[in-house]
PDB file of C-alpha atoms in Angstrom:
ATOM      1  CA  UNK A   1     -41.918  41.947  20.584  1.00  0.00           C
ATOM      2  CA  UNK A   2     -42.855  43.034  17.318  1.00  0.00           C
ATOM      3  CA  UNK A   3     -39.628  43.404  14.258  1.00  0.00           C
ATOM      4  CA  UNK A   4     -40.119  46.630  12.155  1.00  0.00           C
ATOM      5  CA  UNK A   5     -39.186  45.676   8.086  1.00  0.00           C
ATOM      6  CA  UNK A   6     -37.704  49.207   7.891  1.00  0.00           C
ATOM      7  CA  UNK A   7     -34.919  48.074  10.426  1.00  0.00           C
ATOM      8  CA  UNK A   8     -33.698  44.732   8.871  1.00  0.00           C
ATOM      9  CA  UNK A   9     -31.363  45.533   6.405  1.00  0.00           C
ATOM     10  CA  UNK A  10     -30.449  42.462   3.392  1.00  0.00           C
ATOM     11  CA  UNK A  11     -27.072  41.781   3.087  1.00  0.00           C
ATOM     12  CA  UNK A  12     -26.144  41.115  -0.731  1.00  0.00           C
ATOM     13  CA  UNK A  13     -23.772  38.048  -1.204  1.00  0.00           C
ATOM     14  CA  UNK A  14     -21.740  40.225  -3.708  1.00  0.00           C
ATOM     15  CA  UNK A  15     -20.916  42.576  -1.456  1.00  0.00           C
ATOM     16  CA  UNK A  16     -19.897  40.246   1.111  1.00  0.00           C
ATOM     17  CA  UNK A  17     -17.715  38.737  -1.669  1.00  0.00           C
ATOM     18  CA  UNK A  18     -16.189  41.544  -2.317  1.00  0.00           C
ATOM     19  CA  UNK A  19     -15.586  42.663   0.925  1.00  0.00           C
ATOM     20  CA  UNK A  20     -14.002  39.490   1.551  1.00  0.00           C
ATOM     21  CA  UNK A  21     -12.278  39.142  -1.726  1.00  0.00           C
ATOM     22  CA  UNK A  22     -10.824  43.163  -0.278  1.00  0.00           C
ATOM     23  CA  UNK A  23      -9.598  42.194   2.888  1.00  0.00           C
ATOM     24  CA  UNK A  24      -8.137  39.090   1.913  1.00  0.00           C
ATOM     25  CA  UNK A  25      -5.738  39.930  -1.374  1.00  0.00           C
ATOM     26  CA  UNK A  26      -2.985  41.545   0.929  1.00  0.00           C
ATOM     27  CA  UNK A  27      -3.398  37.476   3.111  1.00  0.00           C
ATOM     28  CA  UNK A  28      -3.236  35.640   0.118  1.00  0.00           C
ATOM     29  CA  UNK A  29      -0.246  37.516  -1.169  1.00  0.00           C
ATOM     30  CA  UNK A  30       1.456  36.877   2.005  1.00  0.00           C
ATOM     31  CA  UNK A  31       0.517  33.127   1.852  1.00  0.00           C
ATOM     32  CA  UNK A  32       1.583  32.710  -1.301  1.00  0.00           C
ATOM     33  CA  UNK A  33       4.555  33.905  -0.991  1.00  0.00           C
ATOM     34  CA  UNK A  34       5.497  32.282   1.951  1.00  0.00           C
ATOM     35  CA  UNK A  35       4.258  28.898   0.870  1.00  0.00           C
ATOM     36  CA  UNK A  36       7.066  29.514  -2.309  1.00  0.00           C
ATOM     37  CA  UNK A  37       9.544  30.202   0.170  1.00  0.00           C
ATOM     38  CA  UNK A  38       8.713  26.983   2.408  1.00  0.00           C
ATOM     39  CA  UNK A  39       8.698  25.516  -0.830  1.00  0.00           C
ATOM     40  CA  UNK A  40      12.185  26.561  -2.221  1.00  0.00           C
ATOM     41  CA  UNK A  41      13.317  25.421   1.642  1.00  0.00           C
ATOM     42  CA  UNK A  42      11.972  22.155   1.603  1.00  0.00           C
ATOM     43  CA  UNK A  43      13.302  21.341  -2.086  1.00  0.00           C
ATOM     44  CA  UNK A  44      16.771  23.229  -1.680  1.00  0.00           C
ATOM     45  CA  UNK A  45      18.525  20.205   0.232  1.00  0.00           C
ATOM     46  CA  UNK A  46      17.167  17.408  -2.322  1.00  0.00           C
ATOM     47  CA  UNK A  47      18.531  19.879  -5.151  1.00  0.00           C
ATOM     48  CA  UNK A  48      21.729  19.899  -3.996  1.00  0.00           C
ATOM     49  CA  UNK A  49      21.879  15.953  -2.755  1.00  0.00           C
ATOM     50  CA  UNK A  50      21.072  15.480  -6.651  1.00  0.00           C
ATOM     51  CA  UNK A  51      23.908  17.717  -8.108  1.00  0.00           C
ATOM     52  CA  UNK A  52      26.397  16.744  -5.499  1.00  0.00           C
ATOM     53  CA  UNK A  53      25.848  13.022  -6.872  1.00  0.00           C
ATOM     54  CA  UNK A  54      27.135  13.916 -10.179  1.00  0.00           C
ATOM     55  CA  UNK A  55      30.466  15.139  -8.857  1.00  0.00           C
ATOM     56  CA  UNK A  56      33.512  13.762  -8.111  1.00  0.00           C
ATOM     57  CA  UNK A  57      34.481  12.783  -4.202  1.00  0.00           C
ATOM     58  CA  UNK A  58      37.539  16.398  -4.235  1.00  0.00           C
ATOM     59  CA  UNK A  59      34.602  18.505  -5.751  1.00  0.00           C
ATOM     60  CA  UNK A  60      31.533  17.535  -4.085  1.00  0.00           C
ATOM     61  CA  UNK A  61      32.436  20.010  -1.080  1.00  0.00           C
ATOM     62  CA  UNK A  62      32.256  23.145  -3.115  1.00  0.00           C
ATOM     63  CA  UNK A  63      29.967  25.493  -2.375  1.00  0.00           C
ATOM     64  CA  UNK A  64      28.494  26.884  -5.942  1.00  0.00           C
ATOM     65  CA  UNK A  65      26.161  24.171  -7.585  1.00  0.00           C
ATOM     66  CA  UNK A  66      28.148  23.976 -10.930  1.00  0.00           C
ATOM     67  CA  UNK A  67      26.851  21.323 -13.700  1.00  0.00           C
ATOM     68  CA  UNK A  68      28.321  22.384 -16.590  1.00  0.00           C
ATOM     69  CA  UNK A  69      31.629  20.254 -17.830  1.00  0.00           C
ATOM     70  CA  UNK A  70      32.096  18.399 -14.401  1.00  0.00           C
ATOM     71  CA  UNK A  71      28.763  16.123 -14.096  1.00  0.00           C
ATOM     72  CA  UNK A  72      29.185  12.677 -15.208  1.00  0.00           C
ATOM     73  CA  UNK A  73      27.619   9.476 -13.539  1.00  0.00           C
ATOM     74  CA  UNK A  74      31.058   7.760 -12.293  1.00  0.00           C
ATOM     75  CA  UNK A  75      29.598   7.662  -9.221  1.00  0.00           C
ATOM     76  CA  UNK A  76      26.359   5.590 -10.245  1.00  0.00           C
ATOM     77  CA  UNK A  77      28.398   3.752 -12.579  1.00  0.00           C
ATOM     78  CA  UNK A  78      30.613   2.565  -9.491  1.00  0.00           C
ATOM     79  CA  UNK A  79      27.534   2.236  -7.428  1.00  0.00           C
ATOM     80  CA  UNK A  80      25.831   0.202  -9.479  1.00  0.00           C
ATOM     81  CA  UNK A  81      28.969  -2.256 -10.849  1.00  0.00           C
ATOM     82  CA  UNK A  82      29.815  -2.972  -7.262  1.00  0.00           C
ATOM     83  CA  UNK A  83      33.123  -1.277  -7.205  1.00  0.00           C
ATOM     84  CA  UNK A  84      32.177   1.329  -4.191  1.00  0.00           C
ATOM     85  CA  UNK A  85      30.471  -1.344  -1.944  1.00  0.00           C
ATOM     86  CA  UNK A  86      27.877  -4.286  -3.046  1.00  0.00           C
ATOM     87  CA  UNK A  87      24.679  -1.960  -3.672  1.00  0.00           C
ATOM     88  CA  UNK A  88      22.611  -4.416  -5.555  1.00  0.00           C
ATOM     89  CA  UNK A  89      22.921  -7.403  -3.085  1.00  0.00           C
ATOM     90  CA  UNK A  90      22.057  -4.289  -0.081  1.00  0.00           C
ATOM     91  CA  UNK A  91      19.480  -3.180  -2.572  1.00  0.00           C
ATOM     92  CA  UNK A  92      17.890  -6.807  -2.494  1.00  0.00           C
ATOM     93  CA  UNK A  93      17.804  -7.221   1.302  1.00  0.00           C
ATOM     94  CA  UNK A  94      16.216  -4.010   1.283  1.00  0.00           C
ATOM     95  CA  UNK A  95      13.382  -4.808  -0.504  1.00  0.00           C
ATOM     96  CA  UNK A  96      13.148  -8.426   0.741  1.00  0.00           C
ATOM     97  CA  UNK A  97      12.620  -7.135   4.186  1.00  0.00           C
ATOM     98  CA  UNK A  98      10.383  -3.849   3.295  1.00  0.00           C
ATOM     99  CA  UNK A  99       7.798  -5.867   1.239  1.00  0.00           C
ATOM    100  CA  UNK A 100       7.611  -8.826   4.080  1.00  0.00           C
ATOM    101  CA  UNK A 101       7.172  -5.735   6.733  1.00  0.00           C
ATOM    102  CA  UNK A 102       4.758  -4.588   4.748  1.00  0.00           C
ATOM    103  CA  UNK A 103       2.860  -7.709   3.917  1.00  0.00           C
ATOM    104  CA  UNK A 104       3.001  -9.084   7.606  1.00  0.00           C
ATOM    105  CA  UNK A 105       2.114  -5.358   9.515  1.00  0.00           C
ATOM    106  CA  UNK A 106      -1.355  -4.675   6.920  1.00  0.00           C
ATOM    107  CA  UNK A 107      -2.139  -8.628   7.331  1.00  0.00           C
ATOM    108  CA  UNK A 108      -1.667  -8.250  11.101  1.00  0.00           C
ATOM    109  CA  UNK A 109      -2.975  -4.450  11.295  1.00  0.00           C
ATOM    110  CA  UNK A 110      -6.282  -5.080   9.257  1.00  0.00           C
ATOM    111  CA  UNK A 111      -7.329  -8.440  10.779  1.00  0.00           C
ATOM    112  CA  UNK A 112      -6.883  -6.738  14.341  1.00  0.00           C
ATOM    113  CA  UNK A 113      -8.166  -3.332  13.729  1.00  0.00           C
ATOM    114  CA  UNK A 114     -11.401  -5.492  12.243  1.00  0.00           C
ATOM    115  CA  UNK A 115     -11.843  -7.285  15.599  1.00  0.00           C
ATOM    116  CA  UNK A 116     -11.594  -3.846  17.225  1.00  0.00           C
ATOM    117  CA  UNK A 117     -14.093  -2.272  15.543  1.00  0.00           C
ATOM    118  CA  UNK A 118     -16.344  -5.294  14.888  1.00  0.00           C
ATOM    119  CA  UNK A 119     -16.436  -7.962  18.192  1.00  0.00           C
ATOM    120  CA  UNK A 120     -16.730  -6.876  21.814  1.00  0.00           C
ATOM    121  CA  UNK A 121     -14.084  -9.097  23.869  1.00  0.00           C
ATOM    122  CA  UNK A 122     -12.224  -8.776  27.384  1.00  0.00           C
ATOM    123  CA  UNK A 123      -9.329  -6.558  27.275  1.00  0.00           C
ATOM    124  CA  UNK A 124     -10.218  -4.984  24.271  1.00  0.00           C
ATOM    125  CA  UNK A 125      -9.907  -1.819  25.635  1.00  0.00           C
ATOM    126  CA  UNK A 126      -6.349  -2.561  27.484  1.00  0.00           C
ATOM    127  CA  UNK A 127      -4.944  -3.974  24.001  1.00  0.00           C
ATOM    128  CA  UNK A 128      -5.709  -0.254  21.634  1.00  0.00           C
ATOM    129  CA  UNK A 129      -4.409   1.226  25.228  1.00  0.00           C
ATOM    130  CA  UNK A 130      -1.070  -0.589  24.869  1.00  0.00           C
ATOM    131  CA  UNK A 131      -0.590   0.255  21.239  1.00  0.00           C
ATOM    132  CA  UNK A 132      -0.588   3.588  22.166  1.00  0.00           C
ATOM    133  CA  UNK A 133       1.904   3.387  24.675  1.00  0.00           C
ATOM    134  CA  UNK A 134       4.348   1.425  22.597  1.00  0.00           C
ATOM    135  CA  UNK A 135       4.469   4.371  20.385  1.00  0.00           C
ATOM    136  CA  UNK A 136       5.528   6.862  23.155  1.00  0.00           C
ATOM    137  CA  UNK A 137       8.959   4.684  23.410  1.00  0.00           C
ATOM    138  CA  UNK A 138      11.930   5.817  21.382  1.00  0.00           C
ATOM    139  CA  UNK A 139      13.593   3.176  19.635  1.00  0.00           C
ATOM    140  CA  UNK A 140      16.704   3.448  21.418  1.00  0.00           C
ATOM    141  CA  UNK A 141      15.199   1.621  24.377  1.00  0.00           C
ATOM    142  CA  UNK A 142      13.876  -1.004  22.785  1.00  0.00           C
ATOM    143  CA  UNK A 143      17.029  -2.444  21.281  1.00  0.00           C
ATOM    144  CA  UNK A 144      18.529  -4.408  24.295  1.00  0.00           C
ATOM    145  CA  UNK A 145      14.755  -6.407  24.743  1.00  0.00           C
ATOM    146  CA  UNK A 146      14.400  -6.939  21.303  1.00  0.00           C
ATOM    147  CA  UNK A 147      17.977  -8.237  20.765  1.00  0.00           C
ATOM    148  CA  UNK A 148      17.294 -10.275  24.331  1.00  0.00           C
ATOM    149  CA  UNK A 149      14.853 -11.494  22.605  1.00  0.00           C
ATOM    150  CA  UNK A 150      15.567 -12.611  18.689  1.00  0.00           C
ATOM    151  CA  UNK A 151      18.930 -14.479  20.594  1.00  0.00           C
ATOM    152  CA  UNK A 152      15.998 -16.401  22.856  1.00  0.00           C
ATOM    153  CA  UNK A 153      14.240 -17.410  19.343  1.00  0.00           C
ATOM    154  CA  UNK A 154      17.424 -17.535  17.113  1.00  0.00           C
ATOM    155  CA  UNK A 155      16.775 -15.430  14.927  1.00  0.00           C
ATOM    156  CA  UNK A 156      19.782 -12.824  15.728  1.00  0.00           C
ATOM    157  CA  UNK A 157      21.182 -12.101  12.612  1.00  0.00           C
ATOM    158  CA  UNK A 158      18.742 -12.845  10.207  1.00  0.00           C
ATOM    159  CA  UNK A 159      16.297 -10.949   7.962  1.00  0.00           C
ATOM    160  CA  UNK A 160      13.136 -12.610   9.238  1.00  0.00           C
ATOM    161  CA  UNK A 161      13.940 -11.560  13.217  1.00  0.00           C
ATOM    162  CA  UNK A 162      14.635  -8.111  11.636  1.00  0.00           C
ATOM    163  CA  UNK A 163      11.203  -8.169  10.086  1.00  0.00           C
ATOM    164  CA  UNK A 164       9.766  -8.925  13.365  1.00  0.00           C
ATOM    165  CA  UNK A 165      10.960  -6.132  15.077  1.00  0.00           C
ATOM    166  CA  UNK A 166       9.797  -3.438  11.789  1.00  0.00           C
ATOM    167  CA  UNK A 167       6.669  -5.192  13.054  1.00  0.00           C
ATOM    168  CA  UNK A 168       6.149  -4.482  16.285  1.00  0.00           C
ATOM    169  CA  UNK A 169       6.442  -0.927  15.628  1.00  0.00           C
ATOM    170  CA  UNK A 170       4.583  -0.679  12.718  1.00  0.00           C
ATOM    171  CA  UNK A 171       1.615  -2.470  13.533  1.00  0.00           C
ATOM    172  CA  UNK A 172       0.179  -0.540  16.488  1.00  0.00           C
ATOM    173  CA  UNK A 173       0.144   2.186  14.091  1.00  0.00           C
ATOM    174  CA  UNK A 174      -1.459   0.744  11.231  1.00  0.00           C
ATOM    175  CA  UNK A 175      -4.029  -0.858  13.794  1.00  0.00           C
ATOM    176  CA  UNK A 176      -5.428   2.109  14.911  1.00  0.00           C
ATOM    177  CA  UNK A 177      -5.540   3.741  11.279  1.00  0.00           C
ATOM    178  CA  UNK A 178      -7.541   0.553  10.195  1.00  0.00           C
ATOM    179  CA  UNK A 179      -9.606   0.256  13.184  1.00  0.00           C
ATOM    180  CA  UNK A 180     -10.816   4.012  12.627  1.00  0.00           C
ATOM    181  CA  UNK A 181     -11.304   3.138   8.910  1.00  0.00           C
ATOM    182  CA  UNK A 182     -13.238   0.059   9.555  1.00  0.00           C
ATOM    183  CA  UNK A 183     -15.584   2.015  11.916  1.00  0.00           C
ATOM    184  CA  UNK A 184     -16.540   3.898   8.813  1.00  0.00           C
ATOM    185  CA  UNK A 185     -18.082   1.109   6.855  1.00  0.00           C
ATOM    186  CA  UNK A 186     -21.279   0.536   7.864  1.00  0.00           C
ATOM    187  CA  UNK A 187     -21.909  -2.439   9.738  1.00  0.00           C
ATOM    188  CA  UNK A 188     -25.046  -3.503   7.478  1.00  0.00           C
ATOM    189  CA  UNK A 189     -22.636  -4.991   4.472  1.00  0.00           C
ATOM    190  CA  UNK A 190     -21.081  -7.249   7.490  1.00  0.00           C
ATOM    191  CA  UNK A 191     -24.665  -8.407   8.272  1.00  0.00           C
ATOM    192  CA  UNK A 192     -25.580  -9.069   4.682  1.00  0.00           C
ATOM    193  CA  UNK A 193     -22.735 -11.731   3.931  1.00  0.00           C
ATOM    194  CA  UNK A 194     -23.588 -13.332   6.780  1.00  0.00           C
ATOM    195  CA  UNK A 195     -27.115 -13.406   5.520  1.00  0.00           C
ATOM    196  CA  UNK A 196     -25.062 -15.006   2.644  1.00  0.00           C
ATOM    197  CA  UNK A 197     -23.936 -18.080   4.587  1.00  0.00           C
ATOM    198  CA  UNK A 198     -20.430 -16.027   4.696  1.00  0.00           C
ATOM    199  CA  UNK A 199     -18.281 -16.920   7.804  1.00  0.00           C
ATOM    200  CA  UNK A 200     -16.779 -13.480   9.846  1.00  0.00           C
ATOM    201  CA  UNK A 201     -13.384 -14.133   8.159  1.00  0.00           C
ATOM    202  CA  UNK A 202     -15.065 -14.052   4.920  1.00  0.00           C
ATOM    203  CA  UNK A 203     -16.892 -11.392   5.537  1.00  0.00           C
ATOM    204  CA  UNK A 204     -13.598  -9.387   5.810  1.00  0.00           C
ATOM    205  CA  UNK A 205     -11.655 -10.719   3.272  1.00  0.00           C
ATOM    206  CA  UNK A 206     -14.245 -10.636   0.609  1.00  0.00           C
ATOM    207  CA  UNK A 207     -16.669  -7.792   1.697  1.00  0.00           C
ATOM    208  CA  UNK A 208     -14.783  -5.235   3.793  1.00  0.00           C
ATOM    209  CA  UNK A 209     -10.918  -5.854   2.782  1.00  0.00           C
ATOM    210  CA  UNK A 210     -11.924  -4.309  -1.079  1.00  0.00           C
ATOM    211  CA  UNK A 211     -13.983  -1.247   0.485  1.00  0.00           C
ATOM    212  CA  UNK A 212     -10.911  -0.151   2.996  1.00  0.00           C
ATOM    213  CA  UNK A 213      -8.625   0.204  -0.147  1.00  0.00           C
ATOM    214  CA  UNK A 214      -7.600   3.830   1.028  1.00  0.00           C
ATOM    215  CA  UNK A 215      -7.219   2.571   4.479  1.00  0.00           C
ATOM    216  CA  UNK A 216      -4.587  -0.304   3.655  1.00  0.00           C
ATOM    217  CA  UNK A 217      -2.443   1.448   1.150  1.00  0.00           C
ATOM    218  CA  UNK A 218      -1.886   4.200   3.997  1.00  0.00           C
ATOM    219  CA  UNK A 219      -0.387   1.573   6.390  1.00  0.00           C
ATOM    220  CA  UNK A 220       1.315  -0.600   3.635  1.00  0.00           C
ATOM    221  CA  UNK A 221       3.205   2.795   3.291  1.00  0.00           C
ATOM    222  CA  UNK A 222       3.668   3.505   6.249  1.00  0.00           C
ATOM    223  CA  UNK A 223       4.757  -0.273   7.073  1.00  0.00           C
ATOM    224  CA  UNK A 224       7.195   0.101   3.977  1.00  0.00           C
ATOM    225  CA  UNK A 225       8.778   3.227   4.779  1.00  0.00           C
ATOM    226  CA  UNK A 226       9.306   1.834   8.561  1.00  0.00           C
ATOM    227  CA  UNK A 227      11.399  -1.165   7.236  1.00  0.00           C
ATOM    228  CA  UNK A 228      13.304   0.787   3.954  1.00  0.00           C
ATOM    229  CA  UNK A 229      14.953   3.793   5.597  1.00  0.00           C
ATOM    230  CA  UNK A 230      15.753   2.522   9.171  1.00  0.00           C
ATOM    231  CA  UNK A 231      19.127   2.114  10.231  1.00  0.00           C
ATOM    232  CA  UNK A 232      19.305   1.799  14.243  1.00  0.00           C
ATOM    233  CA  UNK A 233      17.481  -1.701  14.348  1.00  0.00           C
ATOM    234  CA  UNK A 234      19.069  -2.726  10.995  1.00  0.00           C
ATOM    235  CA  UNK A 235      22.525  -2.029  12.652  1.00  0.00           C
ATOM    236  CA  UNK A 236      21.846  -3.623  15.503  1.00  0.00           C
ATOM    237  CA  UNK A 237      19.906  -6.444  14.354  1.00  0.00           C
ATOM    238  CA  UNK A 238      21.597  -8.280  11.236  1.00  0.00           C
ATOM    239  CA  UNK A 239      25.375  -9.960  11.127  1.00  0.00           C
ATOM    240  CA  UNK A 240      28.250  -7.283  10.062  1.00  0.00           C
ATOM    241  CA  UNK A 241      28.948  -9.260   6.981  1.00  0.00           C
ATOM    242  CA  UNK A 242      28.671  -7.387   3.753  1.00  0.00           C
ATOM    243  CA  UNK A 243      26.076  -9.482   2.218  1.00  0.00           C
ATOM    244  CA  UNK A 244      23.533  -9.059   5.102  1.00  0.00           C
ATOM    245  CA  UNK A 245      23.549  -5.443   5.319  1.00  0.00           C
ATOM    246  CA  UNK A 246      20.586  -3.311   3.897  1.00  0.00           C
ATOM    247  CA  UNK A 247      20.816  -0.065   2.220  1.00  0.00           C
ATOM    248  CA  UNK A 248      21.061   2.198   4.928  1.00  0.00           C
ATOM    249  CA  UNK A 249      23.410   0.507   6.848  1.00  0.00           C
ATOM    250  CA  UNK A 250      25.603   0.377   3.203  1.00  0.00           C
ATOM    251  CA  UNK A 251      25.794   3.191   3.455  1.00  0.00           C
ATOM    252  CA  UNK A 252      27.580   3.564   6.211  1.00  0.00           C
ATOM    253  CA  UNK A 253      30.685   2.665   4.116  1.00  0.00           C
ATOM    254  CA  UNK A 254      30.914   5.718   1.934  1.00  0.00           C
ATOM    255  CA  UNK A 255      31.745   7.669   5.812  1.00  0.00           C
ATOM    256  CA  UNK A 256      35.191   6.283   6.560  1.00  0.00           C
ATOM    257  CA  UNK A 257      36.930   7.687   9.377  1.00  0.00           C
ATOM    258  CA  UNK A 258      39.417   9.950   7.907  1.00  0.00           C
ATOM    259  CA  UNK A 259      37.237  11.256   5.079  1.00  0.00           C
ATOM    260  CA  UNK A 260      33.838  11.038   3.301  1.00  0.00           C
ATOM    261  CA  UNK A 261      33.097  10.149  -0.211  1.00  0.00           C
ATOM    262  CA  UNK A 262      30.211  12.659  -0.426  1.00  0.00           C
ATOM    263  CA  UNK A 263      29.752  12.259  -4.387  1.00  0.00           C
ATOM    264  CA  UNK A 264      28.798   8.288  -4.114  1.00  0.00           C
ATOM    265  CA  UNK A 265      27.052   9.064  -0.954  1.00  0.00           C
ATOM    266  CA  UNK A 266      24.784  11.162  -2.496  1.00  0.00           C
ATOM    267  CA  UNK A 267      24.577   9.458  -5.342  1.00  0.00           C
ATOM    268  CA  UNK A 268      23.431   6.459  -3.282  1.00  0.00           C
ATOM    269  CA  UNK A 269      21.132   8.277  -1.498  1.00  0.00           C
ATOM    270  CA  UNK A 270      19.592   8.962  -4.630  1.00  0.00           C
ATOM    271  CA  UNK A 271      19.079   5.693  -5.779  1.00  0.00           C
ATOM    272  CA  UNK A 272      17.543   4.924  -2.678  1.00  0.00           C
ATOM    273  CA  UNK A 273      14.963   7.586  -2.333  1.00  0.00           C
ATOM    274  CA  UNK A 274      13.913   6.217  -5.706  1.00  0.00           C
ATOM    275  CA  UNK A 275      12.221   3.188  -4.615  1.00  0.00           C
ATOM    276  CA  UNK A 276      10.086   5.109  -1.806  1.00  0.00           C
ATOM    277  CA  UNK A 277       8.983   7.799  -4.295  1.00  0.00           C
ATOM    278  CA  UNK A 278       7.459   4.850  -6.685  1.00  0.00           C
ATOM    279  CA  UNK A 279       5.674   3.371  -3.892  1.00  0.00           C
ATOM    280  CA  UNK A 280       4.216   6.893  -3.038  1.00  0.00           C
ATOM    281  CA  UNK A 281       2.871   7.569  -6.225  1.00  0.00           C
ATOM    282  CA  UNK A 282       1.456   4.160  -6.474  1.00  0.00           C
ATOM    283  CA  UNK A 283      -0.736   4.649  -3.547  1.00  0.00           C
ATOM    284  CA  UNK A 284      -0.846   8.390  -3.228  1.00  0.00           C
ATOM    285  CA  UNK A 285      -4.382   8.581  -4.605  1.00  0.00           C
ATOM    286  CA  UNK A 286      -5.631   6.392  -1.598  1.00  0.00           C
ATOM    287  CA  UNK A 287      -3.400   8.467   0.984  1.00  0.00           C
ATOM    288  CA  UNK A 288      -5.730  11.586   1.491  1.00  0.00           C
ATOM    289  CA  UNK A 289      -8.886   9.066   1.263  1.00  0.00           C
ATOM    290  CA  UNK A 290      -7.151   7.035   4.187  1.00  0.00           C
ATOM    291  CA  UNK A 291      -5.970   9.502   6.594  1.00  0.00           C
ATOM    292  CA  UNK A 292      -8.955  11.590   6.248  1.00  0.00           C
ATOM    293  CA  UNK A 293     -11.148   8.519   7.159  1.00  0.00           C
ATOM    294  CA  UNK A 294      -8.825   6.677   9.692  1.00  0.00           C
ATOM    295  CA  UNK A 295      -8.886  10.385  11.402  1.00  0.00           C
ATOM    296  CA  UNK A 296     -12.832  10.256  11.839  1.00  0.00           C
ATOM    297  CA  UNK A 297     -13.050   7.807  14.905  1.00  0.00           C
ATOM    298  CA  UNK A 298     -10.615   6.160  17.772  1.00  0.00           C
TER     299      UNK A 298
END
């Protein structure tokens, strides 16, 4: 079979681009647009959490977002001085408890998602098998075990047991983020520290723990945002006094039975979200790295 020139015709790229470019302006006007709608959507509710913070509890119910002559920050000011609840002492526990989940989880998380990936050992296969099926339970079930269990240890009531339980559902998680991450870096930098008279454990902590930044500040947020923003396990889990209480459980107090104080509410929502957005732009150059490469093997 024999291919006349006179019947293959050349395709120039710029027509192609422009053919494309053609076709696609109406798409890309449509996109656009509704990416500014999905956009206006997604910020709307956060907009009006904000202004509703900066009026008073009888006004905060109105429907037209007016700033002008009726903002003030009473409500942070009462927030803050521990008049409307004892927000600094929940804001403590808070962050007592989120940095320990998130210290304990990537510890746990990265030393087992290195075994994974590096050592062969009887029921390896079983244990990544069970971390996936302890994420198909909703919390709700797991409260009455749990609880069963911090009363066995005696730790009911207290911010460590609490810690524990952030734990066990943040590190199955994190474990197989870190175990796809760590299947990434090639095992030839493992082989040359122990050329180096390094041990395993130093291998890790000093050779592959520094090249799976990306992969560890995507589960310590993770791990952080598990522990900061719960409330079912925090409720259920720490004493009823006042000073044991976190920051979403406080809250709870601004929703009284008879009526809602929806100015320090949202004010204190505020203040809370404000912690969570730090930590994301601390790590949120190492998020895209880390999910993209946890994603790339199981």
């Amino acid at each position: 079979m024999t291919l006349d020139a006179s019947s293959l015709q050349v395709v120039r790229p710029d027509r192609v681009a422009h053919k494309r470019d053609a076709r696609s302006k109406g798409a890309s006007v449509a996109l656009h647009a509704t990416l500014v709608v999905a956009s206006l959507i997604a910020v709307f509710p956060v907009f009006w959490v904000l202004v509703t913070s900066f009026k008073p509890d009888a006004r905060a119910v109105e429907t037209t977002p007016k700033l002008v002559n009726e903002s003030s920050l009473d409500n942070y000011a009462r927030i803050l001085s521990g008049e409307k609840g004892s927000f600094l002492t929940w804001f403590a526990n808070s962050v007592t408890i989120a940095l320990m989940t998130t210290v304990i989880a990537v510890f746990l998380s990265a030393t087992t998602g290195y075994a994974a990936s590096r050592f062969r050992f009887p029921g390896k296969r079983p244990l990544m098998l069970s971390f996936l099926v302890v994420q198909m339970f909703p919390f709700a079930v797991l409260i009455v075990p749990l609880y069963n269990i911090l009363l066995a240890l005696g730790l009911q009531g207290q911010q460590f047991g609490l810690v524990l339980v952030y734990c066990t559902t943040a590190v199955p998680f994190c474990t197989y983020m870190l175990k796809g991450y760590f299947d990434t870096v090639p095992t030839d930098i493992d082989e040359a520290g122990r050329v180096d008279g390094l041990s395993p454990f130093g291998v890790f902590w000093r050779l592959i723990l520094p090249l799976a930044k990306p992969g560890l500040a995507v589960t310590a947020f993770y791990a952080f945002l598990t522990a900061w923003g719960e409330v079912a396990f925090a409720s259920a889990f720490l004493s009823a006094a006042d000073e044991s209480k976190t920051l979403a459980v406080g809250l709870q107090v601004f929703v009284q039975q008879n009526r809602t104080e929806w100015g320090h509410l949202a004010a204190a929502s505020i203040l809370v979200a404000i912690p969570a957005i730090a930590v994301f732009y601390l790590v949120q150059k190492f998020l895209v790295t880390g999910l993209a490469s946890g994603a790339v093997k199981g």
